[in-house]
PDB file of C-alpha atoms in Angstrom:
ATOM      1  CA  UNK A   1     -40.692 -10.652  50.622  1.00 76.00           C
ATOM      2  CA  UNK A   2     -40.101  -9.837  47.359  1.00 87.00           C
ATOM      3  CA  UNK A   3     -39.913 -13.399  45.777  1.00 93.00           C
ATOM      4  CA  UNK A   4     -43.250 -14.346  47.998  1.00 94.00           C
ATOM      5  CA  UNK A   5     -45.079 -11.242  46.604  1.00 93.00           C
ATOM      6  CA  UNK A   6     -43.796 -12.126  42.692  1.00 95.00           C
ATOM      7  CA  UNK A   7     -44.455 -15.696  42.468  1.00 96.00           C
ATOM      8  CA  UNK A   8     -48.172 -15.056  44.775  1.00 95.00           C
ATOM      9  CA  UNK A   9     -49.127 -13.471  41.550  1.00 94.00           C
ATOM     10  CA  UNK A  10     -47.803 -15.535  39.127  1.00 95.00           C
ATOM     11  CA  UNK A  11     -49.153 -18.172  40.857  1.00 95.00           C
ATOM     12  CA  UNK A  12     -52.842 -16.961  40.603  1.00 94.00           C
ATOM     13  CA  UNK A  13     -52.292 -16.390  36.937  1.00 93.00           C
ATOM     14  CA  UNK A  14     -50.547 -19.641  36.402  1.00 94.00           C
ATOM     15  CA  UNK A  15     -54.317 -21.134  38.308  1.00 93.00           C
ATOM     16  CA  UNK A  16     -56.198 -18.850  35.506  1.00 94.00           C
ATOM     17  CA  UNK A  17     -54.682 -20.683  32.727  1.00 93.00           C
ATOM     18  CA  UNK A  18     -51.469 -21.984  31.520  1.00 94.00           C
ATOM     19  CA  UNK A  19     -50.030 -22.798  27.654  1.00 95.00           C
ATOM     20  CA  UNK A  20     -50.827 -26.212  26.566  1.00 96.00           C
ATOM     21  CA  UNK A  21     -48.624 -29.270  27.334  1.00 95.00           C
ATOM     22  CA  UNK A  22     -47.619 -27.130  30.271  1.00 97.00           C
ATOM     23  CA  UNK A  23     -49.348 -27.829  34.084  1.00 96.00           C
ATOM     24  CA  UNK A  24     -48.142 -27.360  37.651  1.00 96.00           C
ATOM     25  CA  UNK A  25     -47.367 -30.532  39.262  1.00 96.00           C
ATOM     26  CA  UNK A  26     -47.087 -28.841  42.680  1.00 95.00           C
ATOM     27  CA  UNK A  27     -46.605 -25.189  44.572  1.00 95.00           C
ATOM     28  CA  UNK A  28     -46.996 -25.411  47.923  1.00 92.00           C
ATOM     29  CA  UNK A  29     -44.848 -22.715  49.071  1.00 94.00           C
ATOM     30  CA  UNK A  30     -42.249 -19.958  47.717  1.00 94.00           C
ATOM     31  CA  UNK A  31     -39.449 -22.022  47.138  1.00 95.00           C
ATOM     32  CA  UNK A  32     -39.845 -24.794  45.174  1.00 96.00           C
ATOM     33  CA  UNK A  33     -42.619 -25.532  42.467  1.00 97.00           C
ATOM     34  CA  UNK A  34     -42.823 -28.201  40.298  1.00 97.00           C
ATOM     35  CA  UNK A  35     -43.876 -28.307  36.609  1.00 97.00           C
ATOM     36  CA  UNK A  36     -44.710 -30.698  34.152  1.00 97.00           C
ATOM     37  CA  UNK A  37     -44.395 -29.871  30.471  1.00 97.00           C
ATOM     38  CA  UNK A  38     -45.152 -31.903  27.547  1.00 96.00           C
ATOM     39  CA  UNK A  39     -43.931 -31.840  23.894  1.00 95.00           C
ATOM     40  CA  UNK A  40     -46.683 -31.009  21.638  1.00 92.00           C
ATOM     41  CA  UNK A  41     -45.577 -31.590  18.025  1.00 88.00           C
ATOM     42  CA  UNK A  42     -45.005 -35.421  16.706  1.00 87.00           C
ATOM     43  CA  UNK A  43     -41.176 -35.322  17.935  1.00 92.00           C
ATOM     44  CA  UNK A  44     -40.198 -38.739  18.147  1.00 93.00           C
ATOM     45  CA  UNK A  45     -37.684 -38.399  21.011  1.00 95.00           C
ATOM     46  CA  UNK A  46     -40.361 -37.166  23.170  1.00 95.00           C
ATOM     47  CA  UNK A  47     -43.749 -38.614  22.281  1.00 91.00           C
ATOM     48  CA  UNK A  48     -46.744 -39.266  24.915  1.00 91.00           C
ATOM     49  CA  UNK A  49     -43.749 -38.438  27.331  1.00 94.00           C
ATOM     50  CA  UNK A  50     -44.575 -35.842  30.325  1.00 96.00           C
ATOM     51  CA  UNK A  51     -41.168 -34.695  31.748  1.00 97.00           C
ATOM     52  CA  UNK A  52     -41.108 -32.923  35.405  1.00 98.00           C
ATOM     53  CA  UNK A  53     -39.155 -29.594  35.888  1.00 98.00           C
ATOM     54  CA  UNK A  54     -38.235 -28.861  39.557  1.00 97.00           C
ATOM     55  CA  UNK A  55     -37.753 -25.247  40.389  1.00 97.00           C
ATOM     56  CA  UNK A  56     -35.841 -23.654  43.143  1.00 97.00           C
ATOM     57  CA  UNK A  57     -36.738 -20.242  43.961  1.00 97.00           C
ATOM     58  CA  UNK A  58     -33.894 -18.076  46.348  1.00 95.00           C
ATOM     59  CA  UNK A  59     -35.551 -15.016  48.486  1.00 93.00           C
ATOM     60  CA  UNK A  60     -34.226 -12.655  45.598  1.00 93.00           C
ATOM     61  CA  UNK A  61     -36.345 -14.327  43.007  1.00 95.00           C
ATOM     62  CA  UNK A  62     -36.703 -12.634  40.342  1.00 95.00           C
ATOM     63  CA  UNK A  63     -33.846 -10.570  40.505  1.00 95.00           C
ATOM     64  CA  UNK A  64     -32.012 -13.853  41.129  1.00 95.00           C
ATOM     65  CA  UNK A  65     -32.606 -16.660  38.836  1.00 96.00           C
ATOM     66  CA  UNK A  66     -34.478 -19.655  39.656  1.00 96.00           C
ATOM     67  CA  UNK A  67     -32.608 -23.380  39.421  1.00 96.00           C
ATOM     68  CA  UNK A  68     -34.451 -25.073  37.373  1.00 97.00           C
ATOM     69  CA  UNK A  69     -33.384 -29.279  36.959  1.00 96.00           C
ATOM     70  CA  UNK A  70     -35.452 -31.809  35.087  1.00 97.00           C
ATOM     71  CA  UNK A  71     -36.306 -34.618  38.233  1.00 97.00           C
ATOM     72  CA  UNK A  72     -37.203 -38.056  37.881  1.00 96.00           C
ATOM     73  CA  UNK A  73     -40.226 -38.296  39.710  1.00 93.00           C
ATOM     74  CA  UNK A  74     -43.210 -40.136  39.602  1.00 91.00           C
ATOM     75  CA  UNK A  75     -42.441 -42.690  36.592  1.00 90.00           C
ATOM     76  CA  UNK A  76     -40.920 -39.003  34.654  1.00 95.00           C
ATOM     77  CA  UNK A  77     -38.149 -39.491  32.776  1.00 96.00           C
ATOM     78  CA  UNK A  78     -35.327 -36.980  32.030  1.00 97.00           C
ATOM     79  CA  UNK A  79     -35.441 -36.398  28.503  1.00 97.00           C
ATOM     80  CA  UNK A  80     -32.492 -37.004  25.658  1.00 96.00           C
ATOM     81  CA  UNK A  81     -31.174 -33.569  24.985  1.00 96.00           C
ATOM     82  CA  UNK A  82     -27.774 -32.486  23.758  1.00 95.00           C
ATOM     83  CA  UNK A  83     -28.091 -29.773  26.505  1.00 95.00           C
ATOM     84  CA  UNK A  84     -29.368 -31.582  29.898  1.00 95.00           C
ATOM     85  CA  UNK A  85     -27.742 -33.848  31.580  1.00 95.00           C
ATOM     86  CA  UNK A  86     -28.885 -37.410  32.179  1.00 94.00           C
ATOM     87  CA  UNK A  87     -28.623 -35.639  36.504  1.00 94.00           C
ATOM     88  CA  UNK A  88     -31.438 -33.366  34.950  1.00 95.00           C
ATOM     89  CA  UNK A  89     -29.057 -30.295  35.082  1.00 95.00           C
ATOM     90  CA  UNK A  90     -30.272 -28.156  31.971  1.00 95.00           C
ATOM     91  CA  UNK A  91     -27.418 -26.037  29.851  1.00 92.00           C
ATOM     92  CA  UNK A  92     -29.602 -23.112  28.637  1.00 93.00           C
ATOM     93  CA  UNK A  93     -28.105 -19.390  29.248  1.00 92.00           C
ATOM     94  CA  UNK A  94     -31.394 -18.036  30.274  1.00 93.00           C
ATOM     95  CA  UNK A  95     -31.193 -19.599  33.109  1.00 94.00           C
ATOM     96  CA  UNK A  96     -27.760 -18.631  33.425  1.00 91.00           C
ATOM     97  CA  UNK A  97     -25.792 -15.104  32.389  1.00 90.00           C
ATOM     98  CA  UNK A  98     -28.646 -14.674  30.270  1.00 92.00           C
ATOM     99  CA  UNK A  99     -31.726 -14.511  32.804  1.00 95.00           C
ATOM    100  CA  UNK A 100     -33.846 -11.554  33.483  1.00 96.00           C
ATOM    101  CA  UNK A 101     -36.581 -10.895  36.112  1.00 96.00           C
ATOM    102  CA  UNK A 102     -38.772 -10.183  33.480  1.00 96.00           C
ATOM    103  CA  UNK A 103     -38.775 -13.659  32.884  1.00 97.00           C
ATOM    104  CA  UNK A 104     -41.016 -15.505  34.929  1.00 97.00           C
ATOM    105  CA  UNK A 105     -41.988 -19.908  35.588  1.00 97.00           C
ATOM    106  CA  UNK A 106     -44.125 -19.834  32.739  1.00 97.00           C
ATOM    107  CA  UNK A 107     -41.759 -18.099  29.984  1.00 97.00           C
ATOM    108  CA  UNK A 108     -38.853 -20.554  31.377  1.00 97.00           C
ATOM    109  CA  UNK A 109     -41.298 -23.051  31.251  1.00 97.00           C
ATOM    110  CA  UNK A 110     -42.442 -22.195  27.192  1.00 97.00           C
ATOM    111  CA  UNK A 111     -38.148 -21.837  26.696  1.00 96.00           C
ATOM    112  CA  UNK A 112     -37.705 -25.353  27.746  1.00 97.00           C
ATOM    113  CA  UNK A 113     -40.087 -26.914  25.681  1.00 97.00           C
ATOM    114  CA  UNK A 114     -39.704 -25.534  22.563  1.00 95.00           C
ATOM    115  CA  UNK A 115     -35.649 -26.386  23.635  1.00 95.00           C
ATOM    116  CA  UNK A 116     -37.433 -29.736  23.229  1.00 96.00           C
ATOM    117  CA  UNK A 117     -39.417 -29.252  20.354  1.00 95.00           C
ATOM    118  CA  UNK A 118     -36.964 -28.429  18.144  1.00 94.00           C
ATOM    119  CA  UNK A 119     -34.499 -31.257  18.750  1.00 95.00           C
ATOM    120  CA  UNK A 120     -33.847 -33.709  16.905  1.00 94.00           C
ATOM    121  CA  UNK A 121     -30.084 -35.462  18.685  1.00 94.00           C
ATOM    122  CA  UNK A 122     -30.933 -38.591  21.029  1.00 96.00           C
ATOM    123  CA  UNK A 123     -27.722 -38.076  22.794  1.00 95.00           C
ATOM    124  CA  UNK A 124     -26.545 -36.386  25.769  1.00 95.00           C
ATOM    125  CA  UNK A 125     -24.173 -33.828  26.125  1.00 93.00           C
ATOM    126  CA  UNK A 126     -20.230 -34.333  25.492  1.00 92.00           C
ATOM    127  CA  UNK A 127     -18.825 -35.195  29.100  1.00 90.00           C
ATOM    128  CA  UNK A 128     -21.877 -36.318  30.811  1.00 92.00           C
ATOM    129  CA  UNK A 129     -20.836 -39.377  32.848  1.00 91.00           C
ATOM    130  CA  UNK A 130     -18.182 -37.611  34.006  1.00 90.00           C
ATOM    131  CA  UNK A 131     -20.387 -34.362  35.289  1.00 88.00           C
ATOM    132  CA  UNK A 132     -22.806 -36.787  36.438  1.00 89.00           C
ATOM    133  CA  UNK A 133     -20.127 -38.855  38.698  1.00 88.00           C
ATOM    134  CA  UNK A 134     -18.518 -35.002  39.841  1.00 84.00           C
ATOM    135  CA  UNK A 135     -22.102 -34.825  41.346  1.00 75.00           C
ATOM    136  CA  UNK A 136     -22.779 -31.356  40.125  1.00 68.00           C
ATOM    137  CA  UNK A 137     -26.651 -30.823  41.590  1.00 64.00           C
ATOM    138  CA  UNK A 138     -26.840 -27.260  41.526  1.00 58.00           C
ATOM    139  CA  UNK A 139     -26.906 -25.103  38.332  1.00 57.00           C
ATOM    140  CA  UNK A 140     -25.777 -22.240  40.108  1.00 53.00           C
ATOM    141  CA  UNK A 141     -22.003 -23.682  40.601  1.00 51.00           C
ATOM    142  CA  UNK A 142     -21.699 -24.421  36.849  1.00 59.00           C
ATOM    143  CA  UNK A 143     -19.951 -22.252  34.273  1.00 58.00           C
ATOM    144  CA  UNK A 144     -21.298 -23.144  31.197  1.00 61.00           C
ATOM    145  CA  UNK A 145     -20.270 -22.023  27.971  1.00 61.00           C
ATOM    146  CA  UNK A 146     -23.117 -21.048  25.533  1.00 62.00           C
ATOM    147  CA  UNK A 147     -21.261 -21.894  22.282  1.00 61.00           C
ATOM    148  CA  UNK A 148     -23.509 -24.022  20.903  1.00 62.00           C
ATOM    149  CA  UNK A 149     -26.451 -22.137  19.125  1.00 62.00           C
ATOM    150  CA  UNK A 150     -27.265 -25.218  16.749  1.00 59.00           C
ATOM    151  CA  UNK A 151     -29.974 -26.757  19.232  1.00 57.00           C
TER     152      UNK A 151
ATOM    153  CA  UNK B   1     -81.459  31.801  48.104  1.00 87.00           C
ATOM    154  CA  UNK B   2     -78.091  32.654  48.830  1.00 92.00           C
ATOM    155  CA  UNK B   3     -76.036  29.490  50.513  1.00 93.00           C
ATOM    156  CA  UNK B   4     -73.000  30.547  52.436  1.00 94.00           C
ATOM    157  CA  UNK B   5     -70.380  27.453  52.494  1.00 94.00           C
ATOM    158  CA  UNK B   6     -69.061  27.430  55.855  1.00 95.00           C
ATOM    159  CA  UNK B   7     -66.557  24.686  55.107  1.00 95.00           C
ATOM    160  CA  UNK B   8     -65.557  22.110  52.778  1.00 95.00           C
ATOM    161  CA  UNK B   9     -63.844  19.058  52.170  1.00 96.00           C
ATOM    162  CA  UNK B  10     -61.326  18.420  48.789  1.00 95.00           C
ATOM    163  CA  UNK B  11     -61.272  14.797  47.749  1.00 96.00           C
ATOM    164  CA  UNK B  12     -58.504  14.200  45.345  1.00 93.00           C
ATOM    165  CA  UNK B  13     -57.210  11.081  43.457  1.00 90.00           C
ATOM    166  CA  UNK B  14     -54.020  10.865  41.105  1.00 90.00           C
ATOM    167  CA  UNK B  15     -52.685   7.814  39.632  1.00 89.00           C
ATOM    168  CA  UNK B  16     -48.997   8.131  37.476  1.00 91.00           C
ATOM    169  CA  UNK B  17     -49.531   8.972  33.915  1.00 88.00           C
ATOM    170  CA  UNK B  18     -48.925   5.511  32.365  1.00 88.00           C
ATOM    171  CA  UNK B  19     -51.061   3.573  29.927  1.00 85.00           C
ATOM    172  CA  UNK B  20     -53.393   1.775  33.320  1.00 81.00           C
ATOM    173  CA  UNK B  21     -53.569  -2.227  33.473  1.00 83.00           C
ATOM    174  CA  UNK B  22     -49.521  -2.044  33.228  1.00 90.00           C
ATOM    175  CA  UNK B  23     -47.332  -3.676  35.795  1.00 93.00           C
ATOM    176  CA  UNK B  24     -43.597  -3.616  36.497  1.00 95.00           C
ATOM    177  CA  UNK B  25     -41.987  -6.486  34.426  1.00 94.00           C
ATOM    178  CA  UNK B  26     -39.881  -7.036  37.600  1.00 96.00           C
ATOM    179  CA  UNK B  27     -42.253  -7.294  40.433  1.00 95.00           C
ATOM    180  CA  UNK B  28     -45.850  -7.938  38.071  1.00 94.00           C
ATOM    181  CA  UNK B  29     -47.370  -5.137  40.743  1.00 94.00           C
ATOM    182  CA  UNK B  30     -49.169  -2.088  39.332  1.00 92.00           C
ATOM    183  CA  UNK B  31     -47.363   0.668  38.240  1.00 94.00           C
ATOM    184  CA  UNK B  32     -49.850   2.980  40.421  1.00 92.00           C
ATOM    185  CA  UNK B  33     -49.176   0.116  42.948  1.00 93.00           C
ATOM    186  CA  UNK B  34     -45.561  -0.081  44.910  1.00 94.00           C
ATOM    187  CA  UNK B  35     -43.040  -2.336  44.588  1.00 95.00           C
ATOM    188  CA  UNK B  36     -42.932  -5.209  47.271  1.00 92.00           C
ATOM    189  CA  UNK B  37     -40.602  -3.314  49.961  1.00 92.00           C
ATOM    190  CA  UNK B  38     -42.700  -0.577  49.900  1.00 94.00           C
ATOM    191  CA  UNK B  39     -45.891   0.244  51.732  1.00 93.00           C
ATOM    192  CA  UNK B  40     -47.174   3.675  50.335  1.00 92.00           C
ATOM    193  CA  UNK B  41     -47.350   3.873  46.172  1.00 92.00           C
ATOM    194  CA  UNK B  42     -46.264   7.669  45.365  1.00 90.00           C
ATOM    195  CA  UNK B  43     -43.373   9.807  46.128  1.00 91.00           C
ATOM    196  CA  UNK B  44     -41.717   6.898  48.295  1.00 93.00           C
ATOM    197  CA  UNK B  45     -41.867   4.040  45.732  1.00 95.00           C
ATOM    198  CA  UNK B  46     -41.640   6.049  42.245  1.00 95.00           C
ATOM    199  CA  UNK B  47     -41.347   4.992  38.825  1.00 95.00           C
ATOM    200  CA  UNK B  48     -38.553   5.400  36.362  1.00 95.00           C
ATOM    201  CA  UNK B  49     -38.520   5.428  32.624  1.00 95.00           C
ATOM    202  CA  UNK B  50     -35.602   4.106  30.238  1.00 95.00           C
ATOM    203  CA  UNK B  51     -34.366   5.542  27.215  1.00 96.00           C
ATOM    204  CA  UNK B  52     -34.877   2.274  25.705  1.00 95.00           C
ATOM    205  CA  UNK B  53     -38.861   3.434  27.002  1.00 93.00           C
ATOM    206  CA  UNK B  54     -39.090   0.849  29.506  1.00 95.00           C
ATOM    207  CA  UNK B  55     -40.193   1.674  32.585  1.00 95.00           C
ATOM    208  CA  UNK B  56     -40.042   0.312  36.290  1.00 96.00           C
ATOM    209  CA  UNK B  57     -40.586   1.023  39.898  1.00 96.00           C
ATOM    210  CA  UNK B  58     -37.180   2.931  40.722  1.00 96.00           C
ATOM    211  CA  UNK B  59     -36.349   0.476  43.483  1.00 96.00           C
ATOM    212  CA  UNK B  60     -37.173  -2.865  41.631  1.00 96.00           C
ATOM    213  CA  UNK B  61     -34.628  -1.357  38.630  1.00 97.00           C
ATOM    214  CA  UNK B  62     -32.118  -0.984  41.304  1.00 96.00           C
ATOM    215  CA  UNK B  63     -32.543  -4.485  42.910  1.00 95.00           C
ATOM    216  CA  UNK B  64     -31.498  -5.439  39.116  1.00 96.00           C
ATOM    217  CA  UNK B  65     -29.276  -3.283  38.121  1.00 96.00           C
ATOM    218  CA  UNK B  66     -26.945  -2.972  40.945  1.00 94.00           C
ATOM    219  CA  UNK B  67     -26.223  -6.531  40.788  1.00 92.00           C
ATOM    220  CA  UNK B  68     -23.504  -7.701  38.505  1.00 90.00           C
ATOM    221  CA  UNK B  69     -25.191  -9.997  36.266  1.00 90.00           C
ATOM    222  CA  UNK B  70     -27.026  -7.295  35.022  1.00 94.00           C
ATOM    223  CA  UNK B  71     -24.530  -5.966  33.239  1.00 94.00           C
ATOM    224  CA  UNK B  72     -26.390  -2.780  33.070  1.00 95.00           C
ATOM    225  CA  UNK B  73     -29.241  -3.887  30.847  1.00 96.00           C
ATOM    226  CA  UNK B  74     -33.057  -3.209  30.350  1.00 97.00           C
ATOM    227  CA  UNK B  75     -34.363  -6.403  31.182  1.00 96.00           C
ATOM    228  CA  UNK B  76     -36.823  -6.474  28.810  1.00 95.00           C
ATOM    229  CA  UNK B  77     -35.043  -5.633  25.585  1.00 95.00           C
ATOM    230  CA  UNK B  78     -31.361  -5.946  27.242  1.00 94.00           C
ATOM    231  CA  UNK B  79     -30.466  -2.717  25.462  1.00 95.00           C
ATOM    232  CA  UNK B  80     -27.629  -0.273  28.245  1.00 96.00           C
ATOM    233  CA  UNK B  81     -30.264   0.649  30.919  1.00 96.00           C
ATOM    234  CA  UNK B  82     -29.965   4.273  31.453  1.00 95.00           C
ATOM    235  CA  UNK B  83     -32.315   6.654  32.113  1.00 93.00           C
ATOM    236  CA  UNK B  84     -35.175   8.671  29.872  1.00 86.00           C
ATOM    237  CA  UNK B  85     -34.281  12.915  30.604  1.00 75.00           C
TER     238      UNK B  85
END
């Protein structure tokens, strides 16, 4: 009930109007949208690239946090970032210890791209093959360690 | 002429004395709306205030802060949640 009623209105707002290089791929129900965002600035690693964010909404959204992955989808790519994982998994602690429900799709949305804008490593983060092959999917069963505040 | 009122009607409206166009940062409903278990905005579904001066509906505060990963915090400025005297 409570999720339904939240992300009804964010919804309608999101439909008003939405920050550029951001647009909803779909939202059919309450529990799992799907967003494209785009890198604005002339950042190499990402150029004319549109990158698709899948997110997974639980009944106690917001209090809950939403799982948010990057998803290859539709010729989209997951991007090269020191913090997400070539499975799409993203290491960002506001999705994690640090979420609020003040925080809604579009804020996490804005976060993730400007994670993008301001990067400037091609690489991947320590570990990844073997996180990818333990076939870690969900977000949720991952304690990460925020220790890096460089990127 | 003298009128003699035989009976009358009082119409009343009240609305919670917050800046209007503001909505919980939790739920995005009205403050002088209810939060989404509720039905009846009011006395049932009321409104809380922080010390940090950020105010909720009481039961959408709750839903947050009487979870764990909370850790007691206003979530808008994540200063110790407690509440306004």
């Amino acid at each position: 009930m409570f999720a339904q009623k939240r992300l009804g209105k964010e919804l309608s707002n999101i439909h008003k109007s939405l920050p550029p290089g951001i647009s909803i791929a779909s939202a059919s129900d309450f529990s799992n949208w799907k967003m494209d965002i785009q890198v604005l600035d002339t950042n190499p690693l990402y150029a004319d690239q549109i990158y698709r964010l899948n997110f997974k909404f639980s009944g106690s959204y917001p209090i809950e946090a939403p799982e948010v992955t990057f998803i290859k989808e539709d010729g989209r790519d997951i991007p090269m970032h020191p913090h997400i994982y070539s499975n799409g998994v993203i290491c960002l602690d506001l999705l994690g210890t640090n979420w609020s429900p003040v925080q809604n799709v579009e804020s996490v949305c804005m976060s993730i791209q400007s994670m993008l804008t301001s990067n400037t490593k091609n690489e991947r983060p320590p570990g990844d093959e073997t996180f990818v092959r333990s076939g870690y999917r969900s977000p949720r069963n991952i304690n990460f360690v925020y220790d890096d505040n460089t990127v | 002429m003298k009128v003699k009122i035989k009976e009358w009607h009082a119409v009343a409206t009240w609305r919670w004395d917050m800046p209007e166009d503001e909505v919980c940062g939790i739920c995005r409903v009205d403050f002088d709306g209810c939060c989404p278990n509720c039905k009846y905005p009011g006395d049932d579904c009321p409104l809380i205030v922080g010390k940090c001066h950020h105010s909720f509906h009481l039961h959408c505060i709750l839903s947050w802060i009487n979870q764990e990963s909370a850790k007691g915090l206003c979530p808008m400025c994540r200063q110790k949640f407690e509440v306004a005297a």
